[in-house]
PDB file of C-alpha atoms and ligand atoms in Angstrom:
ATOM      1  CA  MET A   1     -54.718 -46.039   1.954  1.00  0.00           C
ATOM      2  CA  VAL A   2     -53.452 -48.764  -0.398  1.00  0.00           C
ATOM      3  CA  ARG A   3     -49.745 -48.963  -1.234  1.00  0.00           C
ATOM      4  CA  GLU A   4     -49.637 -49.819  -4.957  1.00  0.00           C
ATOM      5  CA  PHE A   5     -46.850 -51.847  -6.587  1.00  0.00           C
ATOM      6  CA  PHE A   6     -47.156 -51.901 -10.384  1.00  0.00           C
ATOM      7  CA  PHE A   7     -44.956 -54.017 -12.655  1.00  0.00           C
ATOM      8  CA  GLU A   8     -44.488 -54.035 -16.432  1.00  0.00           C
ATOM      9  CA  GLN A   9     -44.418 -57.834 -16.548  1.00  0.00           C
ATOM     10  CA  ARG A  10     -46.124 -60.544 -14.479  1.00  0.00           C
ATOM     11  CA  ASN A  11     -42.863 -62.421 -13.899  1.00  0.00           C
ATOM     12  CA  HIS A  12     -41.386 -59.296 -12.324  1.00  0.00           C
ATOM     13  CA  LEU A  13     -44.501 -58.988 -10.127  1.00  0.00           C
ATOM     14  CA  PHE A  14     -44.228 -62.562  -8.885  1.00  0.00           C
ATOM     15  CA  THR A  15     -40.476 -62.253  -8.236  1.00  0.00           C
ATOM     16  CA  ALA A  16     -41.068 -59.166  -6.092  1.00  0.00           C
ATOM     17  CA  LEU A  17     -44.103 -60.641  -4.350  1.00  0.00           C
ATOM     18  CA  VAL A  18     -42.333 -63.872  -3.396  1.00  0.00           C
ATOM     19  CA  ALA A  19     -39.571 -61.778  -1.829  1.00  0.00           C
ATOM     20  CA  GLU A  20     -42.081 -59.730   0.161  1.00  0.00           C
ATOM     21  CA  CYS A  21     -43.998 -62.797   1.341  1.00  0.00           C
ATOM     22  CA  HIS A  22     -40.710 -64.395   2.396  1.00  0.00           C
ATOM     23  CA  ASP A  23     -39.678 -61.311   4.385  1.00  0.00           C
ATOM     24  CA  VAL A  24     -43.090 -60.816   6.025  1.00  0.00           C
ATOM     25  CA  LEU A  25     -43.402 -64.464   7.068  1.00  0.00           C
ATOM     26  CA  SER A  26     -39.781 -64.651   8.272  1.00  0.00           C
ATOM     27  CA  GLU A  27     -40.235 -61.496  10.368  1.00  0.00           C
ATOM     28  CA  ALA A  28     -43.392 -62.922  11.959  1.00  0.00           C
ATOM     29  CA  ILE A  29     -41.579 -66.141  12.835  1.00  0.00           C
ATOM     30  CA  SER A  30     -38.737 -64.121  14.384  1.00  0.00           C
ATOM     31  CA  LYS A  31     -41.151 -61.968  16.399  1.00  0.00           C
ATOM     32  CA  HIS A  32     -43.847 -64.456  17.379  1.00  0.00           C
ATOM     33  CA  GLY A  33     -42.312 -67.886  16.788  1.00  0.00           C
ATOM     34  CA  HIS A  34     -44.945 -68.625  14.168  1.00  0.00           C
ATOM     35  CA  ALA A  35     -46.699 -67.197  11.091  1.00  0.00           C
ATOM     36  CA  VAL A  36     -50.178 -67.648   9.593  1.00  0.00           C
ATOM     37  CA  LEU A  37     -50.535 -67.304   5.811  1.00  0.00           C
ATOM     38  CA  LEU A  38     -54.053 -67.063   4.349  1.00  0.00           C
ATOM     39  CA  VAL A  39     -54.321 -67.793   0.634  1.00  0.00           C
ATOM     40  CA  SER A  40     -56.970 -67.355  -2.053  1.00  0.00           C
ATOM     41  CA  GLY A  41     -57.898 -69.484  -5.020  1.00  0.00           C
ATOM     42  CA  GLY A  42     -58.615 -68.412  -8.571  1.00  0.00           C
ATOM     43  CA  THR A  43     -56.485 -68.465 -11.696  1.00  0.00           C
ATOM     44  CA  THR A  44     -53.962 -65.743 -10.772  1.00  0.00           C
ATOM     45  CA  PRO A  45     -51.925 -66.727  -7.706  1.00  0.00           C
ATOM     46  CA  ALA A  46     -50.541 -70.192  -8.638  1.00  0.00           C
ATOM     47  CA  PRO A  47     -47.168 -68.815  -9.899  1.00  0.00           C
ATOM     48  CA  LEU A  48     -46.741 -67.052  -6.559  1.00  0.00           C
ATOM     49  CA  TYR A  49     -47.516 -70.204  -4.597  1.00  0.00           C
ATOM     50  CA  GLU A  50     -45.220 -72.387  -6.733  1.00  0.00           C
ATOM     51  CA  ALA A  51     -42.313 -69.956  -6.307  1.00  0.00           C
ATOM     52  CA  LEU A  52     -43.015 -69.534  -2.578  1.00  0.00           C
ATOM     53  CA  SER A  53     -42.997 -73.315  -2.099  1.00  0.00           C
ATOM     54  CA  LYS A  54     -39.336 -73.328  -3.167  1.00  0.00           C
ATOM     55  CA  SER A  55     -38.259 -70.599  -0.739  1.00  0.00           C
ATOM     56  CA  ASP A  56     -36.132 -71.368   2.312  1.00  0.00           C
ATOM     57  CA  LEU A  57     -38.744 -70.333   4.871  1.00  0.00           C
ATOM     58  CA  ASN A  58     -38.984 -72.154   8.205  1.00  0.00           C
ATOM     59  CA  TRP A  59     -42.188 -73.898   7.034  1.00  0.00           C
ATOM     60  CA  LYS A  60     -42.478 -75.855  10.285  1.00  0.00           C
ATOM     61  CA  LYS A  61     -43.369 -72.560  11.969  1.00  0.00           C
ATOM     62  CA  ILE A  62     -45.992 -71.577   9.377  1.00  0.00           C
ATOM     63  CA  LYS A  63     -49.707 -72.452   9.224  1.00  0.00           C
ATOM     64  CA  VAL A  64     -51.461 -72.054   5.872  1.00  0.00           C
ATOM     65  CA  ALA A  65     -55.239 -71.596   5.644  1.00  0.00           C
ATOM     66  CA  LEU A  66     -57.743 -70.616   2.960  1.00  0.00           C
ATOM     67  CA  VAL A  67     -59.284 -67.179   2.494  1.00  0.00           C
ATOM     68  CA  ASP A  68     -62.308 -68.839   0.934  1.00  0.00           C
ATOM     69  CA  GLU A  69     -63.533 -72.110  -0.552  1.00  0.00           C
ATOM     70  CA  ARG A  70     -66.008 -73.356  -3.036  1.00  0.00           C
ATOM     71  CA  TRP A  71     -68.205 -75.895  -1.253  1.00  0.00           C
ATOM     72  CA  VAL A  72     -66.955 -78.846  -3.284  1.00  0.00           C
ATOM     73  CA  ASP A  73     -64.887 -81.909  -2.330  1.00  0.00           C
ATOM     74  CA  GLY A  74     -61.118 -81.676  -2.325  1.00  0.00           C
ATOM     75  CA  SER A  75     -61.033 -83.859  -5.448  1.00  0.00           C
ATOM     76  CA  HIS A  76     -63.192 -81.402  -7.430  1.00  0.00           C
ATOM     77  CA  SER A  77     -61.455 -79.299 -10.085  1.00  0.00           C
ATOM     78  CA  ALA A  78     -62.933 -76.121  -8.553  1.00  0.00           C
ATOM     79  CA  SER A  79     -61.589 -76.827  -5.041  1.00  0.00           C
ATOM     80  CA  ASN A  80     -59.304 -74.105  -3.660  1.00  0.00           C
ATOM     81  CA  GLU A  81     -57.856 -76.661  -1.261  1.00  0.00           C
ATOM     82  CA  ALA A  82     -56.856 -78.764  -4.254  1.00  0.00           C
ATOM     83  CA  LEU A  83     -55.250 -75.703  -5.881  1.00  0.00           C
ATOM     84  CA  ILE A  84     -53.223 -74.973  -2.749  1.00  0.00           C
ATOM     85  CA  ARG A  85     -52.186 -78.616  -2.317  1.00  0.00           C
ATOM     86  CA  ARG A  86     -50.865 -78.795  -5.901  1.00  0.00           C
ATOM     87  CA  SER A  87     -49.273 -75.341  -6.102  1.00  0.00           C
ATOM     88  CA  LEU A  88     -48.109 -74.418  -2.577  1.00  0.00           C
ATOM     89  CA  LEU A  89     -47.951 -77.549  -0.408  1.00  0.00           C
ATOM     90  CA  ILE A  90     -45.086 -78.923  -2.497  1.00  0.00           C
ATOM     91  CA  ASN A  91     -41.267 -78.677  -2.509  1.00  0.00           C
ATOM     92  CA  ASN A  92     -40.013 -77.083   0.736  1.00  0.00           C
ATOM     93  CA  ALA A  93     -43.612 -76.425   1.826  1.00  0.00           C
ATOM     94  CA  ARG A  94     -44.831 -79.985   1.271  1.00  0.00           C
ATOM     95  CA  ASN A  95     -45.273 -80.704   5.008  1.00  0.00           C
ATOM     96  CA  VAL A  96     -46.599 -77.331   6.135  1.00  0.00           C
ATOM     97  CA  GLU A  97     -49.637 -77.386   8.412  1.00  0.00           C
ATOM     98  CA  PHE A  98     -52.716 -76.613   6.292  1.00  0.00           C
ATOM     99  CA  VAL A  99     -56.190 -75.695   7.553  1.00  0.00           C
ATOM    100  CA  GLY A 100     -58.945 -76.162   4.975  1.00  0.00           C
ATOM    101  CA  MET A 101     -62.489 -74.829   5.042  1.00  0.00           C
ATOM    102  CA  LYS A 102     -64.517 -77.681   3.532  1.00  0.00           C
ATOM    103  CA  THR A 103     -66.247 -80.018   6.013  1.00  0.00           C
ATOM    104  CA  ALA A 104     -68.447 -83.084   5.518  1.00  0.00           C
ATOM    105  CA  ALA A 105     -71.565 -80.913   5.852  1.00  0.00           C
ATOM    106  CA  ALA A 106     -73.803 -80.819   2.789  1.00  0.00           C
ATOM    107  CA  THR A 107     -73.816 -77.013   2.602  1.00  0.00           C
ATOM    108  CA  ALA A 108     -71.464 -74.174   3.537  1.00  0.00           C
ATOM    109  CA  ALA A 109     -74.066 -72.831   5.953  1.00  0.00           C
ATOM    110  CA  ALA A 110     -74.213 -76.204   7.724  1.00  0.00           C
ATOM    111  CA  GLY A 111     -70.431 -76.466   7.791  1.00  0.00           C
ATOM    112  CA  GLN A 112     -69.670 -72.919   8.912  1.00  0.00           C
ATOM    113  CA  ALA A 113     -69.642 -73.604  12.666  1.00  0.00           C
ATOM    114  CA  GLU A 114     -67.004 -76.340  12.334  1.00  0.00           C
ATOM    115  CA  THR A 115     -64.882 -74.215  10.021  1.00  0.00           C
ATOM    116  CA  GLU A 116     -65.248 -71.267  12.389  1.00  0.00           C
ATOM    117  CA  SER A 117     -63.848 -73.330  15.253  1.00  0.00           C
ATOM    118  CA  ARG A 118     -60.858 -74.319  13.101  1.00  0.00           C
ATOM    119  CA  TYR A 119     -60.153 -70.656  12.324  1.00  0.00           C
ATOM    120  CA  GLN A 120     -60.688 -69.461  15.875  1.00  0.00           C
ATOM    121  CA  ALA A 121     -57.914 -71.909  16.841  1.00  0.00           C
ATOM    122  CA  LEU A 122     -55.435 -70.182  14.501  1.00  0.00           C
ATOM    123  CA  PRO A 123     -52.983 -67.782  16.177  1.00  0.00           C
ATOM    124  CA  GLN A 124     -54.013 -64.138  15.776  1.00  0.00           C
ATOM    125  CA  PRO A 125     -53.251 -61.729  14.305  1.00  0.00           C
ATOM    126  CA  PHE A 126     -52.878 -63.580  11.034  1.00  0.00           C
ATOM    127  CA  THR A 127     -49.597 -62.630   9.399  1.00  0.00           C
ATOM    128  CA  LEU A 128     -50.540 -62.188   5.756  1.00  0.00           C
ATOM    129  CA  SER A 129     -53.630 -62.616   3.604  1.00  0.00           C
ATOM    130  CA  ILE A 130     -53.307 -62.917  -0.171  1.00  0.00           C
ATOM    131  CA  VAL A 131     -56.582 -61.951  -1.850  1.00  0.00           C
ATOM    132  CA  GLY A 132     -57.681 -61.539  -5.448  1.00  0.00           C
ATOM    133  CA  MET A 133     -60.411 -59.467  -7.036  1.00  0.00           C
ATOM    134  CA  GLY A 134     -63.051 -60.391  -9.547  1.00  0.00           C
ATOM    135  CA  ILE A 135     -64.147 -58.182 -12.427  1.00  0.00           C
ATOM    136  CA  ASP A 136     -67.356 -57.612 -10.431  1.00  0.00           C
ATOM    137  CA  GLY A 137     -65.443 -56.130  -7.503  1.00  0.00           C
ATOM    138  CA  HIS A 138     -65.664 -59.197  -5.236  1.00  0.00           C
ATOM    139  CA  THR A 139     -62.797 -60.374  -3.100  1.00  0.00           C
ATOM    140  CA  ALA A 140     -62.517 -63.659  -1.218  1.00  0.00           C
ATOM    141  CA  SER A 141     -66.064 -64.975  -1.706  1.00  0.00           C
ATOM    142  CA  LEU A 142     -67.667 -61.679  -0.771  1.00  0.00           C
ATOM    143  CA  PHE A 143     -69.767 -61.311  -3.902  1.00  0.00           C
ATOM    144  CA  PRO A 144     -71.905 -58.236  -4.675  1.00  0.00           C
ATOM    145  CA  HIS A 145     -75.423 -58.479  -3.231  1.00  0.00           C
ATOM    146  CA  ALA A 146     -75.034 -62.205  -2.526  1.00  0.00           C
ATOM    147  CA  PRO A 147     -77.175 -63.901   0.148  1.00  0.00           C
ATOM    148  CA  GLY A 148     -75.068 -63.769   3.339  1.00  0.00           C
ATOM    149  CA  LEU A 149     -73.005 -60.760   2.222  1.00  0.00           C
ATOM    150  CA  ALA A 150     -74.485 -58.190   4.628  1.00  0.00           C
ATOM    151  CA  GLU A 151     -73.729 -60.399   7.626  1.00  0.00           C
ATOM    152  CA  ALA A 152     -70.229 -61.211   6.329  1.00  0.00           C
ATOM    153  CA  LEU A 153     -69.482 -57.485   5.905  1.00  0.00           C
ATOM    154  CA  SER A 154     -71.014 -56.357   9.202  1.00  0.00           C
ATOM    155  CA  GLU A 155     -68.550 -54.613  11.530  1.00  0.00           C
ATOM    156  CA  ASP A 156     -70.521 -56.165  14.402  1.00  0.00           C
ATOM    157  CA  ASN A 157     -70.015 -59.728  13.138  1.00  0.00           C
ATOM    158  CA  LYS A 158     -67.117 -61.132  15.167  1.00  0.00           C
ATOM    159  CA  GLN A 159     -67.189 -64.450  13.306  1.00  0.00           C
ATOM    160  CA  LEU A 160     -64.096 -65.045  11.195  1.00  0.00           C
ATOM    161  CA  THR A 161     -65.997 -67.019   8.552  1.00  0.00           C
ATOM    162  CA  ALA A 162     -69.353 -66.935   6.812  1.00  0.00           C
ATOM    163  CA  ALA A 163     -71.364 -68.876   4.236  1.00  0.00           C
ATOM    164  CA  ILE A 164     -72.169 -67.020   1.021  1.00  0.00           C
ATOM    165  CA  ASN A 165     -74.333 -68.099  -1.893  1.00  0.00           C
ATOM    166  CA  ALA A 166     -72.998 -66.254  -4.910  1.00  0.00           C
ATOM    167  CA  VAL A 167     -75.999 -66.903  -7.085  1.00  0.00           C
ATOM    168  CA  GLN A 168     -76.136 -63.445  -8.682  1.00  0.00           C
ATOM    169  CA  SER A 169     -72.500 -63.292  -9.659  1.00  0.00           C
ATOM    170  CA  GLU A 170     -71.627 -63.785 -13.297  1.00  0.00           C
ATOM    171  CA  VAL A 171     -68.093 -64.882 -12.398  1.00  0.00           C
ATOM    172  CA  THR A 172     -68.550 -67.863 -10.079  1.00  0.00           C
ATOM    173  CA  GLY A 173     -69.660 -70.414 -12.598  1.00  0.00           C
ATOM    174  CA  PRO A 174     -71.635 -73.351 -11.162  1.00  0.00           C
ATOM    175  CA  ASN A 175     -69.926 -73.323  -7.752  1.00  0.00           C
ATOM    176  CA  THR A 176     -71.988 -70.682  -6.036  1.00  0.00           C
ATOM    177  CA  GLU A 177     -71.988 -72.230  -2.527  1.00  0.00           C
ATOM    178  CA  ARG A 178     -69.032 -70.626  -0.740  1.00  0.00           C
ATOM    179  CA  LEU A 179     -67.357 -70.365   2.685  1.00  0.00           C
ATOM    180  CA  THR A 180     -65.313 -67.206   3.139  1.00  0.00           C
ATOM    181  CA  LEU A 181     -63.456 -65.063   5.614  1.00  0.00           C
ATOM    182  CA  THR A 182     -65.685 -62.237   6.764  1.00  0.00           C
ATOM    183  CA  ARG A 183     -64.663 -58.578   6.691  1.00  0.00           C
ATOM    184  CA  ASN A 184     -63.503 -58.905  10.280  1.00  0.00           C
ATOM    185  CA  GLY A 185     -61.791 -62.202   9.513  1.00  0.00           C
ATOM    186  CA  LEU A 186     -59.814 -60.561   6.725  1.00  0.00           C
ATOM    187  CA  LEU A 187     -58.938 -57.567   8.894  1.00  0.00           C
ATOM    188  CA  LYS A 188     -57.350 -59.856  11.503  1.00  0.00           C
ATOM    189  CA  SER A 189     -54.328 -59.893   9.185  1.00  0.00           C
ATOM    190  CA  GLU A 190     -51.287 -57.783   9.948  1.00  0.00           C
ATOM    191  CA  ARG A 191     -51.030 -57.249   6.194  1.00  0.00           C
ATOM    192  CA  ILE A 192     -53.350 -57.823   3.233  1.00  0.00           C
ATOM    193  CA  ILE A 193     -51.990 -58.133  -0.290  1.00  0.00           C
ATOM    194  CA  ILE A 194     -54.416 -57.719  -3.180  1.00  0.00           C
ATOM    195  CA  LEU A 195     -53.106 -59.510  -6.266  1.00  0.00           C
ATOM    196  CA  PHE A 196     -54.629 -59.170  -9.715  1.00  0.00           C
ATOM    197  CA  THR A 197     -53.549 -58.602 -13.302  1.00  0.00           C
ATOM    198  CA  GLY A 198     -54.906 -56.943 -16.430  1.00  0.00           C
ATOM    199  CA  GLU A 199     -56.125 -53.505 -17.410  1.00  0.00           C
ATOM    200  CA  ASP A 200     -59.814 -54.364 -16.961  1.00  0.00           C
ATOM    201  CA  LYS A 201     -59.402 -55.250 -13.293  1.00  0.00           C
ATOM    202  CA  LEU A 202     -57.299 -52.131 -12.732  1.00  0.00           C
ATOM    203  CA  THR A 203     -60.204 -50.052 -14.051  1.00  0.00           C
ATOM    204  CA  VAL A 204     -62.599 -51.912 -11.732  1.00  0.00           C
ATOM    205  CA  PHE A 205     -60.241 -51.320  -8.792  1.00  0.00           C
ATOM    206  CA  GLY A 206     -60.131 -47.610  -9.588  1.00  0.00           C
ATOM    207  CA  LYS A 207     -63.934 -47.561  -9.428  1.00  0.00           C
ATOM    208  CA  ALA A 208     -63.874 -49.459  -6.116  1.00  0.00           C
ATOM    209  CA  GLN A 209     -61.592 -46.735  -4.720  1.00  0.00           C
ATOM    210  CA  GLN A 210     -64.328 -44.181  -5.392  1.00  0.00           C
ATOM    211  CA  PRO A 211     -67.119 -43.660  -2.822  1.00  0.00           C
ATOM    212  CA  GLY A 212     -69.986 -46.118  -3.200  1.00  0.00           C
ATOM    213  CA  PRO A 213     -71.895 -48.913  -1.481  1.00  0.00           C
ATOM    214  CA  VAL A 214     -69.675 -51.736  -0.219  1.00  0.00           C
ATOM    215  CA  GLU A 215     -72.397 -54.175  -1.281  1.00  0.00           C
ATOM    216  CA  ASP A 216     -71.875 -53.115  -4.900  1.00  0.00           C
ATOM    217  CA  MET A 217     -68.095 -53.775  -4.743  1.00  0.00           C
ATOM    218  CA  PRO A 218     -67.221 -55.759  -1.592  1.00  0.00           C
ATOM    219  CA  ILE A 219     -63.476 -55.207  -2.071  1.00  0.00           C
ATOM    220  CA  ARG A 220     -64.287 -51.745  -0.710  1.00  0.00           C
ATOM    221  CA  ALA A 221     -64.392 -53.405   2.740  1.00  0.00           C
ATOM    222  CA  LEU A 222     -60.595 -53.724   2.498  1.00  0.00           C
ATOM    223  CA  LEU A 223     -60.111 -50.185   1.187  1.00  0.00           C
ATOM    224  CA  ASN A 224     -62.331 -48.242   3.584  1.00  0.00           C
ATOM    225  CA  GLN A 225     -60.592 -49.269   6.809  1.00  0.00           C
ATOM    226  CA  GLU A 226     -57.549 -48.340   8.873  1.00  0.00           C
ATOM    227  CA  GLN A 227     -57.139 -51.666  10.735  1.00  0.00           C
ATOM    228  CA  ALA A 228     -55.004 -53.704   8.337  1.00  0.00           C
ATOM    229  CA  PRO A 229     -52.376 -52.294   5.939  1.00  0.00           C
ATOM    230  CA  VAL A 230     -53.287 -53.141   2.332  1.00  0.00           C
ATOM    231  CA  GLU A 231     -50.947 -53.424  -0.644  1.00  0.00           C
ATOM    232  CA  LEU A 232     -51.826 -53.910  -4.312  1.00  0.00           C
ATOM    233  CA  TYR A 233     -49.604 -55.962  -6.607  1.00  0.00           C
ATOM    234  CA  TRP A 234     -50.525 -55.474 -10.277  1.00  0.00           C
ATOM    235  CA  ALA A 235     -49.186 -56.156 -13.744  1.00  0.00           C
ATOM    236  CA  PRO A 236     -50.836 -55.958 -17.173  1.00  0.00           C
TER     237      PRO A 236
HETATM  238  O1  6PG B 301     -62.215 -68.760  -4.761  1.00  0.00           O
HETATM  239  C1  6PG B 301     -61.815 -67.887  -5.535  1.00  0.00           C
HETATM  240  O2  6PG B 301     -62.004 -67.903  -6.777  1.00  0.00           O
HETATM  241  C2  6PG B 301     -60.973 -66.745  -5.045  1.00  0.00           C
HETATM  242  O3  6PG B 301     -60.716 -66.751  -3.744  1.00  0.00           O
HETATM  243  C3  6PG B 301     -61.535 -65.477  -5.575  1.00  0.00           C
HETATM  244  O4  6PG B 301     -61.767 -64.465  -4.652  1.00  0.00           O
HETATM  245  C4  6PG B 301     -60.518 -64.989  -6.577  1.00  0.00           C
HETATM  246  O5  6PG B 301     -59.409 -64.416  -5.886  1.00  0.00           O
HETATM  247  C5  6PG B 301     -61.113 -63.976  -7.503  1.00  0.00           C
HETATM  248  O6  6PG B 301     -62.306 -64.532  -8.034  1.00  0.00           O
HETATM  249  C6  6PG B 301     -60.135 -63.683  -8.632  1.00  0.00           C
HETATM  250  O7  6PG B 301     -59.971 -64.871  -9.351  1.00  0.00           O
HETATM  251  P1  6PG B 301     -58.964 -64.926 -10.608  1.00  0.00           P
HETATM  252  O8  6PG B 301     -57.591 -64.888 -10.023  1.00  0.00           O
HETATM  253  O9  6PG B 301     -59.279 -66.250 -11.250  1.00  0.00           O
HETATM  254  O10 6PG B 301     -59.272 -63.754 -11.478  1.00  0.00           O
END
């Protein structure tokens, strides 16, 4: 069951979402002495990250890691690590511990083992994962019918991360080589927040909430489960 939070304006959405992220992370620090925030890339979340970077959280107690990454260098315009460094690891959050996914390996598949060991070293459960959704129903880098998807979605796959080659997707652009949290990696979060905007994506999300193959709309992996509470934050 997804708790849905709809807003008439995006600025109202981001104001509310910053407050929730602040409360969730603060509560985790109070309870566990630390918090783990997993963040996605894309064009939507930067206002959230910029506002969150100014909040008075105890950032020394927080680890930030990626939900997924395009297999490009940190200097590349498509790098999610670069997005996070310029939009979240600034202001009060400028010194927060950050765990990236990209390694020196030539491909995501070759780099996955090193990235997996980085993520296995993160405290579990993760506190909060912020994920987006593409118009094709993907989330993280779990793209419909992509090579590597079945393994990444498998309930038997205990790996936290997987390599995906999103060659079929019409939304990835040239950066099809991806490293992503798996279904089970995502469900290690105490809370998952799905963040997207626009009427078109809301229509797609409504379709994803209907019965159908998870391979057709991989965001269904987050909807058809009882392990991690999921919230949707949406505005037009
Ligand atoms: O690496 C990425 O691009 C993201 O992790 C990806 O999963 C993103 O959340 C969706 O593609 C939505 O992207 P937009 O916010 O740009 O629509």
